[in-house]
Short mmCIF file of C-alpha atoms in Angstrom, two decimals:
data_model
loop_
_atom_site.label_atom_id
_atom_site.label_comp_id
_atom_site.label_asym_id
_atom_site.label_seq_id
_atom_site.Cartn_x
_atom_site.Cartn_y
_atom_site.Cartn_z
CA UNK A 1 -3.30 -7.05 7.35
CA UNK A 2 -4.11 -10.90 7.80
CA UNK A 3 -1.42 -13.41 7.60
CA UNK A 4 0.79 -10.69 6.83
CA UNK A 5 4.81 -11.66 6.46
CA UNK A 6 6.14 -7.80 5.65
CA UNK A 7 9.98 -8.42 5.25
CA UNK A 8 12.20 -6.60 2.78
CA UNK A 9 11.96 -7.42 -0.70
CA UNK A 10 14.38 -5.99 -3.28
CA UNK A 11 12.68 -3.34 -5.77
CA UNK A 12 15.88 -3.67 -7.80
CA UNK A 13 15.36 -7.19 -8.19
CA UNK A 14 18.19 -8.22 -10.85
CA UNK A 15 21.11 -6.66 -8.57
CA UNK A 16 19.52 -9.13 -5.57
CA UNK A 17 20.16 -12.03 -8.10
CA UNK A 18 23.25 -11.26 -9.70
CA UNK A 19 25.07 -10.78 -5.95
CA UNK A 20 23.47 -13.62 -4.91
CA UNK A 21 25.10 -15.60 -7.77
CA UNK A 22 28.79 -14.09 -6.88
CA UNK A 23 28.27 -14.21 -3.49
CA UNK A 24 31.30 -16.78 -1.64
CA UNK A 25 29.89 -19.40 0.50
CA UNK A 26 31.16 -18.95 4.18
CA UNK A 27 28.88 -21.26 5.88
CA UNK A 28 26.62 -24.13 5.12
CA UNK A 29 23.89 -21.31 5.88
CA UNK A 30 25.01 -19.84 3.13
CA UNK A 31 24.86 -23.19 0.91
CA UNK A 32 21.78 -23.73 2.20
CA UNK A 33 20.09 -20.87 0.98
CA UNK A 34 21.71 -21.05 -2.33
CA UNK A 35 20.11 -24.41 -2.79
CA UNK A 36 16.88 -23.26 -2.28
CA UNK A 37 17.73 -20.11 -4.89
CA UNK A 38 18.84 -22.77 -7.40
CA UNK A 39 15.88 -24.85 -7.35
CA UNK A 40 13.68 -21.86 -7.69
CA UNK A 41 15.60 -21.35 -11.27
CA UNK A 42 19.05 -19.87 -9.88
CA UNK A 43 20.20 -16.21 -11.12
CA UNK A 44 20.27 -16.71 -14.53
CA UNK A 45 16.79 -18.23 -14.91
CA UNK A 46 15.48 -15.39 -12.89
CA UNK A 47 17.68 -12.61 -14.97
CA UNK A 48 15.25 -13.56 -17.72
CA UNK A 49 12.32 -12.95 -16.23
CA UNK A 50 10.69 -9.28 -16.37
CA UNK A 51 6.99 -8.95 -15.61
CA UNK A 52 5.01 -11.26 -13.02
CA UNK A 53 1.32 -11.42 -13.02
CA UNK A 54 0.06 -13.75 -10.51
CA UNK A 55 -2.77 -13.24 -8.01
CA UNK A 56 -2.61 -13.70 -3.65
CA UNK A 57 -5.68 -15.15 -1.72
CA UNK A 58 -6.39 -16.68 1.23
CA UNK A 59 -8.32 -19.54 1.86
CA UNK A 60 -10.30 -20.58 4.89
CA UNK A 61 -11.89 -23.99 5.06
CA UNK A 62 -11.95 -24.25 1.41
CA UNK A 63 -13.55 -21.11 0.56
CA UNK A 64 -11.66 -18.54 -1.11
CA UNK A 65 -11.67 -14.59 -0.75
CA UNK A 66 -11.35 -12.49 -3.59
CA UNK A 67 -8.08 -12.32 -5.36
CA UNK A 68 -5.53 -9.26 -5.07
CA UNK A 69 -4.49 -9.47 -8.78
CA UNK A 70 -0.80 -8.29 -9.29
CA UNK A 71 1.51 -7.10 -12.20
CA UNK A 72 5.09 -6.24 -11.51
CA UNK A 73 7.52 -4.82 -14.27
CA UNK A 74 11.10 -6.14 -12.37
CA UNK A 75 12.95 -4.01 -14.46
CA UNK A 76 11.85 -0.72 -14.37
CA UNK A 77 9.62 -0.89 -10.80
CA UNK A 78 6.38 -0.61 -12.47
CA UNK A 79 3.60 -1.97 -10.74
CA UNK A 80 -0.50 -2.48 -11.20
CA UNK A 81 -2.33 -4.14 -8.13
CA UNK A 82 -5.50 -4.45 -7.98
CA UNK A 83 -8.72 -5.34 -5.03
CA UNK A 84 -11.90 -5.36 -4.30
CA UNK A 85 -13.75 -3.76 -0.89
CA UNK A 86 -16.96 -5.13 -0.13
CA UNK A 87 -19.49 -6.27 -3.17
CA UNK A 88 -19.14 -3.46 -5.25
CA UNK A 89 -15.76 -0.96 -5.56
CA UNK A 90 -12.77 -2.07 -7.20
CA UNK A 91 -9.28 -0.53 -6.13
CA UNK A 92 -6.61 -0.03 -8.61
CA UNK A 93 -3.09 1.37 -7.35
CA UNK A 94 -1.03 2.17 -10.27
CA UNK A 95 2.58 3.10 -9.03
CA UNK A 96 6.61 2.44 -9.07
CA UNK A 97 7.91 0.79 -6.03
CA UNK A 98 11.29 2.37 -6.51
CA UNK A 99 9.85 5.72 -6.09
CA UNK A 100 6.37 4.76 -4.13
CA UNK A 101 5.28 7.90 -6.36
CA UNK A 102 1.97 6.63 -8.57
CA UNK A 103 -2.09 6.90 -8.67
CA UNK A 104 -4.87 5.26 -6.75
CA UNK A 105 -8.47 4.48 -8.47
CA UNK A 106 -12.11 3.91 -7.27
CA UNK A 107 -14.27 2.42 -9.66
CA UNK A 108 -12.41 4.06 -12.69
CA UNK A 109 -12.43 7.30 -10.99
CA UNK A 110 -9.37 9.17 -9.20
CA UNK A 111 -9.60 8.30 -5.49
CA UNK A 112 -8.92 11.94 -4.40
CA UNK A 113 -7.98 12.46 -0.51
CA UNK A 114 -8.33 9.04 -0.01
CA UNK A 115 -5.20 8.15 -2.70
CA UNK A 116 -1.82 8.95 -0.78
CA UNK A 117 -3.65 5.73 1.78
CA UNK A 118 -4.70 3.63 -0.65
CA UNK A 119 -0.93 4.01 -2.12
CA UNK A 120 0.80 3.08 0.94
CA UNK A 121 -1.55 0.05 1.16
CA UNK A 122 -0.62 -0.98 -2.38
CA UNK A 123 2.82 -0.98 -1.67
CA UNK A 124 2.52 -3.05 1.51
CA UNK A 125 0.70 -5.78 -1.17
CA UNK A 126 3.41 -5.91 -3.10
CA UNK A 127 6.10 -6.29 -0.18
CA UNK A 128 3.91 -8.82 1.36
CA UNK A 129 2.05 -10.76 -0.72
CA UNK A 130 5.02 -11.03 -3.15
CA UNK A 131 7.47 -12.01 -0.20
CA UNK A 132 4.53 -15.19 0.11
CA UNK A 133 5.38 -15.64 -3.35
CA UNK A 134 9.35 -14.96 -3.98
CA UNK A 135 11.00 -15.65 -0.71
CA UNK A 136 13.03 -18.53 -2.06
CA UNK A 137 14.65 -16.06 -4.09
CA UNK A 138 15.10 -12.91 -1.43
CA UNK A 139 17.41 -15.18 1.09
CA UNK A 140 20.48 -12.44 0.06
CA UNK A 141 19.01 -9.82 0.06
CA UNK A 142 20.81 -7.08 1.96
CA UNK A 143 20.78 -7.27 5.28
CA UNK A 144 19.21 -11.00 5.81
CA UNK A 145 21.45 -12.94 8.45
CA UNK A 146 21.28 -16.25 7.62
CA UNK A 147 21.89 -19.09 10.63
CA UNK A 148 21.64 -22.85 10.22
CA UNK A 149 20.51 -24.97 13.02
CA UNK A 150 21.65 -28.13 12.76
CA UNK A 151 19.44 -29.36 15.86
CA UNK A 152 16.53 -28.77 13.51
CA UNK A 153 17.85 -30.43 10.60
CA UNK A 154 17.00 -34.10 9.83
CA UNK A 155 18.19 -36.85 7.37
CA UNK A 156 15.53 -35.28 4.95
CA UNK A 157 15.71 -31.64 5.81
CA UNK A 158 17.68 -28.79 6.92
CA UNK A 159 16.64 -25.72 8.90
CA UNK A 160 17.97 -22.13 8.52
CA UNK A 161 17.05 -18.95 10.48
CA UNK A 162 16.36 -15.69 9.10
CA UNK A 163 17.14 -12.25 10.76
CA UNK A 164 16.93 -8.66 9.43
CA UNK A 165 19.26 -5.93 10.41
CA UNK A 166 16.97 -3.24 10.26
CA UNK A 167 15.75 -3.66 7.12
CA UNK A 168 12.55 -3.71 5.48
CA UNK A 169 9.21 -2.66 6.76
CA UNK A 170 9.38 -5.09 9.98
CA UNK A 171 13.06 -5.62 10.77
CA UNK A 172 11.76 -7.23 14.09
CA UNK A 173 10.70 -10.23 11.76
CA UNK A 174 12.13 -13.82 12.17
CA UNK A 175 11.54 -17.00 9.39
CA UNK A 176 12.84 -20.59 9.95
CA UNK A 177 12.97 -22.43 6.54
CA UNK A 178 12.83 -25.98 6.19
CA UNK A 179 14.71 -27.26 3.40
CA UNK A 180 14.51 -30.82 1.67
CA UNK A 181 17.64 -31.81 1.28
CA UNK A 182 17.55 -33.27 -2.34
CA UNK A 183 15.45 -30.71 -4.54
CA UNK A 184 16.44 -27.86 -2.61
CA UNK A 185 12.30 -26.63 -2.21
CA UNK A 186 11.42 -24.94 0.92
CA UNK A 187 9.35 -27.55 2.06
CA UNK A 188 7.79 -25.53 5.01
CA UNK A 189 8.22 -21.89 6.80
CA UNK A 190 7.46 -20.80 10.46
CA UNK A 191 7.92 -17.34 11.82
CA UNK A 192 7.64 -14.66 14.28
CA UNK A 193 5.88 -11.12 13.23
CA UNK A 194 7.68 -7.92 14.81
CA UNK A 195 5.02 -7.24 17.49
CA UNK A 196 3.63 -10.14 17.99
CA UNK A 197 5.08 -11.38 20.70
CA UNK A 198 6.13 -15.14 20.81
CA UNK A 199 3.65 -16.42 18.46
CA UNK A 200 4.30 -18.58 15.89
CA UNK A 201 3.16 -19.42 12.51
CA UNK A 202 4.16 -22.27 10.28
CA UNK A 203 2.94 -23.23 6.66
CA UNK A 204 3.99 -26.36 4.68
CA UNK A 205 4.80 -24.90 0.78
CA UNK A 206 3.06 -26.77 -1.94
CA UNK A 207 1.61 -27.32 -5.53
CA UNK A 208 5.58 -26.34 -6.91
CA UNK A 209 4.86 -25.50 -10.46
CA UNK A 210 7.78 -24.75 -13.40
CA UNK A 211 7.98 -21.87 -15.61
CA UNK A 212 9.56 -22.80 -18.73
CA UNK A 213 11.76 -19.64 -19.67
CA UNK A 214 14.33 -18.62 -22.75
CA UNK A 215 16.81 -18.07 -19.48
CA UNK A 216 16.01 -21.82 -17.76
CA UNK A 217 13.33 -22.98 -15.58
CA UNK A 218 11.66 -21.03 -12.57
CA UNK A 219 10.12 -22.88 -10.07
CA UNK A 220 7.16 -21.50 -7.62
CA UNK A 221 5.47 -23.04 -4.73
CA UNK A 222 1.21 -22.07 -5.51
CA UNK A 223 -0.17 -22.49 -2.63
CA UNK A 224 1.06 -22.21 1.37
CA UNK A 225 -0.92 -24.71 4.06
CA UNK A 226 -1.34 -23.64 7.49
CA UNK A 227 0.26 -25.90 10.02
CA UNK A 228 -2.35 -25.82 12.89
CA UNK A 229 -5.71 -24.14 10.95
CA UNK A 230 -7.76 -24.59 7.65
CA UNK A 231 -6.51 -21.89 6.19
CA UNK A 232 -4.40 -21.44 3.24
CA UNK A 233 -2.03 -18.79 1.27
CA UNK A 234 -2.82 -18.83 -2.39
CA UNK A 235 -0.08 -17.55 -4.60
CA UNK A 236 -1.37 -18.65 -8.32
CA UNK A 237 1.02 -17.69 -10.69
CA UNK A 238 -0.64 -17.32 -14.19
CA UNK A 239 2.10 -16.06 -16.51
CA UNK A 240 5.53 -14.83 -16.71
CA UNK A 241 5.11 -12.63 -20.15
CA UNK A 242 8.47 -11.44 -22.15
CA UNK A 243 5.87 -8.61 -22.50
CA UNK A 244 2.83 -6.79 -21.62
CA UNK A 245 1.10 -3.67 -23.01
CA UNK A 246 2.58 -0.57 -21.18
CA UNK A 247 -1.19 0.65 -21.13
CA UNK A 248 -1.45 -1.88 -17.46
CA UNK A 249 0.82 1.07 -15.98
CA UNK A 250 -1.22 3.58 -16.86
CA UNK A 251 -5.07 2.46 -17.52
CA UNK A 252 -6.97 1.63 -14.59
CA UNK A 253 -9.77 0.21 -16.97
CA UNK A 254 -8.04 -1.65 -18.99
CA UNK A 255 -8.33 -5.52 -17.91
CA UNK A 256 -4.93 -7.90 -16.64
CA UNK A 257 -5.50 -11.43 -18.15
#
């Protein structure tokens, strides 16, 4: 998958938050990357949110591919995602990500042999093209090693390294996060993919937008610039609903707004 960035991202998102939020700071790693989950919202802000409908895309030289058009239910696992192959088949994937257990659609129509495949590539959407979204919030997650380099750091920024200990989909994964110092934003991301060798990839975060929420404000970076290329991570956020009709879990024709 293109541009992929398959780390581990908490089904059970609310525990994530709430350790996060007791969690002692032994290192300025450590109060580094709570920075950057407070100016996302923090762990209450976040507690209050329950469904997230946004939509991934990439964009090359200004010319966007079709969306993958998400719905998550962060309470219960539920989860609707849904693409297009060439001009004329829609896929929808309808499926918990607790359980991975769930439904795959053609066109309206049961995919058949074809479903158990188009599951597990559903479920690598949602790790990966909600990690592009949510990694400002999934920095202690279980398992994440965080490092700060000080070398890296400047008067405006500071640089931590993240490591998995065999967790996740690609523990072999490695992020560097660039910080600004005053908001707390991640300003700009490079890393290595497991099996990749060396090779690098960096993307400046941009187009922040805030959520207003009962729980506080959440705070989402739309759109990720590549470094070295025209190309572009979309991550367009359109709503954060207190609810949605539980017929999205279950209807493959029924339309996400």
């Amino acid at each position: 998958m293109a541009f992929a960035a398959m780390l581990i991202l908490a089904a059970c998102s609310t525990r994530t938050e709430q350790e996060a939020a007791q969690i002692k700071m032994t290192s300025r790693a450590d109060t580094v990357a709570m920075q950057v989950l407070e100016a996302t919202g923090g762990s209450e802000a976040w507690a209050g949110v329950r469904y997230i409908r946004f939509d991934f895309a990439v964009e090359r030289e200004g010319a966007q591919r079709s969306a993958v058009r998400h719905l998550w239910d962060r309470h219960e696992g539920r989860y609707r995602v849904e693409w297009t192959r060439g001009t004329d088949t829609t896929v929808v994937a309808l499926f918990n990500v607790n359980t991975r257990d769930g439904h795959a659609f053609v066109n309206g129509e049961e995919a058949g042999v074809d479903e158990a495949a188009l599951l597990e590539t559903a479920y690598q959407r949602f790790i990966n093209d909600m990690y592009w979204l949510m990694a400002p919030t999934k920095l202690f997650d279980p398992g994440v090693t965080r490092t700060y380099l000080p070398d890296s750091s400047s008067s405006d920024t500071e640089m931590i390294h993240l490591a998995f200990a065999g967790v996740g989909l690609t523990p072999g994964d490695q992020y560097w996060i660039e910080v600004e110092r005053n908001s707390g934003d991640v300003v700009k991301w490079t890393y290595v993919l497991q099996g990749r060798g060396a090779r690098t990839s960096s993307y400046y975060w941009t187009d922040y937008r805030n959520f207003e929420m009962p729980s506080g404000t959440v705070r989402l970076a739309q759109r990720k610039e590549s470094a070295t290329a025209p190309v572009a991570i979309l991550t367009e956020v359109h709503a954060l609903p207190p609810s949605v009709p539980d017929e999205l879990f279950a209807n493959p024709e029924m339309a996400m707004e």
